[in-house]
Amino acid sequence: MARKYRLGVTRKAANAVVKALLERGIPVNGRTGFLLTTRGRKSGVDRTTPVNVIEAGGERWLVSPYGQVGWVHNLRTDPAARLWRGRRRETWEVEEADAATAGPVLRAYVRKIPVTAPFFDAKLTGPPEAFAAEAVRHPVFRLARSRA
């Protein structure tokens, strides 16, 4: 049974440290760490959270390893993902992937960022279909078009 994500005191503190490093342009988790800013779906206020962007199948992807979190709902309402680290800033239109497309991306994500593995029922040694089944719980977004 996969672990449930809980945003407790320790995780909030870790996110604050990671966010501070990324704001200063210091890469975290290799080159995959970015800050994602989305517009709040109800408040309209910008929300920023650390995320990992991975490359798989020649495309760039945002994966929610912890499930249906706030930024997922925000991107579904307004599909503009503003990614940044230090002075490097990019704005992307995102498209949510279907389960068949998301499966290989989720497997690649867990392989590249193994600390997230406990939040998945699928195991790297399992069949590819197991990761496709995880797409309902772990949304995947393709960075589709860059906005200048």
mmCIF file of C-alpha atoms in Angstrom:
data_model
loop_
_atom_site.group_PDB
_atom_site.id
_atom_site.type_symbol
_atom_site.label_atom_id
_atom_site.label_comp_id
_atom_site.label_asym_id
_atom_site.label_seq_id
_atom_site.Cartn_x
_atom_site.Cartn_y
_atom_site.Cartn_z
ATOM 1 C CA MET A 1 0.000 0.000 0.000
ATOM 2 C CA ALA A 2 1.446 3.364 -1.052
ATOM 3 C CA ARG A 3 2.155 5.983 1.594
ATOM 4 C CA LYS A 4 -0.121 9.007 1.774
ATOM 5 C CA TYR A 5 1.347 12.464 1.390
ATOM 6 C CA ARG A 6 1.098 14.636 4.469
ATOM 7 C CA LEU A 7 2.355 18.208 4.499
ATOM 8 C CA GLY A 8 3.624 18.261 8.074
ATOM 9 C CA VAL A 9 6.092 20.511 9.852
ATOM 10 C CA THR A 10 9.180 18.645 8.614
ATOM 11 C CA ARG A 11 8.075 18.653 4.979
ATOM 12 C CA LYS A 12 7.102 22.341 5.170
ATOM 13 C CA ALA A 13 10.564 23.156 6.536
ATOM 14 C CA ALA A 14 12.264 21.095 3.825
ATOM 15 C CA ASN A 15 10.169 22.813 1.140
ATOM 16 C CA ALA A 16 11.143 26.230 2.556
ATOM 17 C CA VAL A 17 14.851 25.338 2.356
ATOM 18 C CA VAL A 18 14.532 23.948 -1.185
ATOM 19 C CA LYS A 19 12.516 26.988 -2.251
ATOM 20 C CA ALA A 20 15.149 29.373 -0.867
ATOM 21 C CA LEU A 21 17.931 27.542 -2.717
ATOM 22 C CA LEU A 22 16.012 27.502 -5.997
ATOM 23 C CA GLU A 23 15.149 31.199 -5.663
ATOM 24 C CA ARG A 24 18.892 31.863 -5.541
ATOM 25 C CA GLY A 25 19.502 29.683 -8.582
ATOM 26 C CA ILE A 26 21.136 26.823 -6.696
ATOM 27 C CA PRO A 27 20.079 23.543 -8.336
ATOM 28 C CA VAL A 28 18.467 20.983 -6.076
ATOM 29 C CA ASN A 29 18.122 17.329 -7.074
ATOM 30 C CA GLY A 30 20.442 17.729 -10.025
ATOM 31 C CA ARG A 31 19.021 19.906 -12.751
ATOM 32 C CA THR A 32 15.415 18.760 -12.306
ATOM 33 C CA GLY A 33 14.442 21.128 -9.481
ATOM 34 C CA PHE A 34 12.387 24.219 -10.317
ATOM 35 C CA LEU A 35 9.881 26.478 -8.655
ATOM 36 C CA LEU A 36 6.419 26.237 -10.172
ATOM 37 C CA THR A 37 4.137 29.252 -9.934
ATOM 38 C CA THR A 38 0.458 28.789 -10.743
ATOM 39 C CA ARG A 39 -2.533 31.072 -10.349
ATOM 40 C CA GLY A 40 -4.785 29.956 -7.492
ATOM 41 C CA ARG A 41 -7.994 28.525 -8.940
ATOM 42 C CA LYS A 42 -10.221 30.173 -6.324
ATOM 43 C CA SER A 43 -8.219 33.146 -5.029
ATOM 44 C CA GLY A 44 -6.415 34.155 -8.220
ATOM 45 C CA VAL A 45 -3.286 34.653 -6.085
ATOM 46 C CA ASP A 46 0.014 33.228 -7.354
ATOM 47 C CA ARG A 47 1.139 30.053 -5.577
ATOM 48 C CA THR A 48 4.723 28.797 -5.752
ATOM 49 C CA THR A 49 5.987 25.323 -4.891
ATOM 50 C CA PRO A 50 9.141 23.295 -5.612
ATOM 51 C CA VAL A 51 8.730 20.648 -8.319
ATOM 52 C CA ASN A 52 10.885 18.391 -10.464
ATOM 53 C CA VAL A 53 10.734 18.553 -14.239
ATOM 54 C CA ILE A 54 11.905 15.423 -15.995
ATOM 55 C CA GLU A 55 12.655 14.595 -19.583
ATOM 56 C CA ALA A 56 11.186 11.404 -21.004
ATOM 57 C CA GLY A 57 10.480 10.435 -24.587
ATOM 58 C CA GLY A 58 12.059 13.654 -25.836
ATOM 59 C CA GLU A 59 9.552 15.824 -23.918
ATOM 60 C CA ARG A 60 9.550 17.683 -20.595
ATOM 61 C CA TRP A 61 7.038 16.637 -17.927
ATOM 62 C CA LEU A 62 5.618 17.775 -14.608
ATOM 63 C CA VAL A 63 4.605 14.887 -12.355
ATOM 64 C CA SER A 64 2.652 15.061 -9.120
ATOM 65 C CA PRO A 65 4.234 12.274 -7.068
ATOM 66 C CA TYR A 66 2.081 13.196 -4.078
ATOM 67 C CA GLY A 67 -1.274 13.083 -5.835
ATOM 68 C CA GLN A 68 -4.032 15.647 -6.287
ATOM 69 C CA VAL A 69 -2.204 18.570 -4.657
ATOM 70 C CA GLY A 70 -3.040 22.262 -5.031
ATOM 71 C CA TRP A 71 -0.844 22.995 -8.045
ATOM 72 C CA VAL A 72 -2.528 20.162 -9.959
ATOM 73 C CA HIS A 73 -5.969 21.714 -9.450
ATOM 74 C CA ASN A 74 -4.575 25.137 -10.346
ATOM 75 C CA LEU A 75 -3.066 23.862 -13.635
ATOM 76 C CA ARG A 76 -6.327 22.164 -14.547
ATOM 77 C CA THR A 77 -8.080 25.529 -14.170
ATOM 78 C CA ASP A 78 -5.358 27.663 -15.814
ATOM 79 C CA PRO A 79 -2.841 25.584 -17.809
ATOM 80 C CA ALA A 80 -0.008 28.126 -17.563
ATOM 81 C CA ALA A 81 3.027 26.762 -15.714
ATOM 82 C CA ARG A 82 5.622 29.353 -14.781
ATOM 83 C CA LEU A 83 8.851 27.520 -14.026
ATOM 84 C CA TRP A 84 11.866 29.266 -12.621
ATOM 85 C CA ARG A 85 15.150 28.852 -10.797
ATOM 86 C CA GLY A 86 17.189 31.931 -9.996
ATOM 87 C CA ARG A 87 17.009 34.291 -12.980
ATOM 88 C CA ARG A 88 15.981 31.599 -15.443
ATOM 89 C CA ARG A 89 12.232 31.875 -16.056
ATOM 90 C CA GLU A 90 9.992 30.016 -18.492
ATOM 91 C CA THR A 91 6.233 29.964 -18.984
ATOM 92 C CA TRP A 92 4.648 26.888 -20.532
ATOM 93 C CA GLU A 93 1.212 25.788 -21.598
ATOM 94 C CA VAL A 94 0.615 22.340 -20.136
ATOM 95 C CA GLU A 95 -1.497 19.414 -21.275
ATOM 96 C CA GLU A 96 -2.546 16.662 -18.900
ATOM 97 C CA ALA A 97 -1.506 13.228 -20.138
ATOM 98 C CA ASP A 98 -3.865 10.278 -20.422
ATOM 99 C CA ALA A 99 -3.073 7.092 -18.510
ATOM 100 C CA ALA A 100 -1.364 5.328 -21.432
ATOM 101 C CA THR A 101 0.966 8.276 -21.999
ATOM 102 C CA ALA A 102 1.521 8.898 -18.283
ATOM 103 C CA GLY A 103 2.583 5.317 -17.460
ATOM 104 C CA PRO A 104 6.102 5.433 -18.954
ATOM 105 C CA VAL A 105 6.597 8.977 -17.633
ATOM 106 C CA LEU A 106 5.674 7.911 -14.100
ATOM 107 C CA ARG A 107 8.079 4.983 -14.297
ATOM 108 C CA ALA A 108 10.870 7.306 -15.503
ATOM 109 C CA TYR A 109 10.033 9.760 -12.707
ATOM 110 C CA VAL A 110 10.292 7.147 -9.961
ATOM 111 C CA ARG A 111 13.522 5.875 -11.507
ATOM 112 C CA LYS A 112 15.064 9.399 -11.553
ATOM 113 C CA ILE A 113 13.629 10.538 -8.197
ATOM 114 C CA PRO A 114 13.514 7.373 -6.074
ATOM 115 C CA VAL A 115 12.557 9.205 -2.869
ATOM 116 C CA THR A 116 9.002 9.297 -4.301
ATOM 117 C CA ALA A 117 8.757 5.502 -4.756
ATOM 118 C CA PRO A 118 6.926 4.872 -1.438
ATOM 119 C CA PHE A 119 4.015 6.984 -2.699
ATOM 120 C CA PHE A 120 3.394 4.592 -5.612
ATOM 121 C CA ASP A 121 1.833 1.136 -5.524
ATOM 122 C CA ALA A 122 3.622 0.221 -8.765
ATOM 123 C CA LYS A 123 7.153 -1.099 -8.447
ATOM 124 C CA LEU A 124 9.938 -0.556 -10.979
ATOM 125 C CA THR A 125 10.156 -4.306 -11.458
ATOM 126 C CA GLY A 126 6.416 -4.552 -12.161
ATOM 127 C CA PRO A 127 4.643 -4.412 -15.525
ATOM 128 C CA PRO A 128 4.349 -1.061 -17.372
ATOM 129 C CA GLU A 129 0.560 -1.232 -17.003
ATOM 130 C CA ALA A 130 0.985 -0.823 -13.243
ATOM 131 C CA PHE A 131 2.314 2.705 -13.760
ATOM 132 C CA ALA A 132 -0.463 3.537 -16.222
ATOM 133 C CA ALA A 133 -2.935 2.581 -13.483
ATOM 134 C CA GLU A 134 -1.187 5.070 -11.158
ATOM 135 C CA ALA A 135 -2.017 8.012 -13.473
ATOM 136 C CA VAL A 136 -5.359 8.518 -11.728
ATOM 137 C CA ARG A 137 -3.554 9.153 -8.428
ATOM 138 C CA HIS A 138 -0.439 10.872 -9.847
ATOM 139 C CA PRO A 139 -1.326 13.398 -12.567
ATOM 140 C CA VAL A 140 1.218 14.026 -15.312
ATOM 141 C CA PHE A 141 1.438 17.198 -17.402
ATOM 142 C CA ARG A 142 3.410 17.653 -20.610
ATOM 143 C CA LEU A 143 5.099 21.002 -21.042
ATOM 144 C CA ALA A 144 3.510 21.636 -24.418
ATOM 145 C CA ARG A 145 4.218 25.126 -25.736
ATOM 146 C CA SER A 146 6.565 27.750 -24.434
ATOM 147 C CA ARG A 147 5.077 31.200 -23.991
ATOM 148 C CA ALA A 148 7.522 33.948 -24.857
#
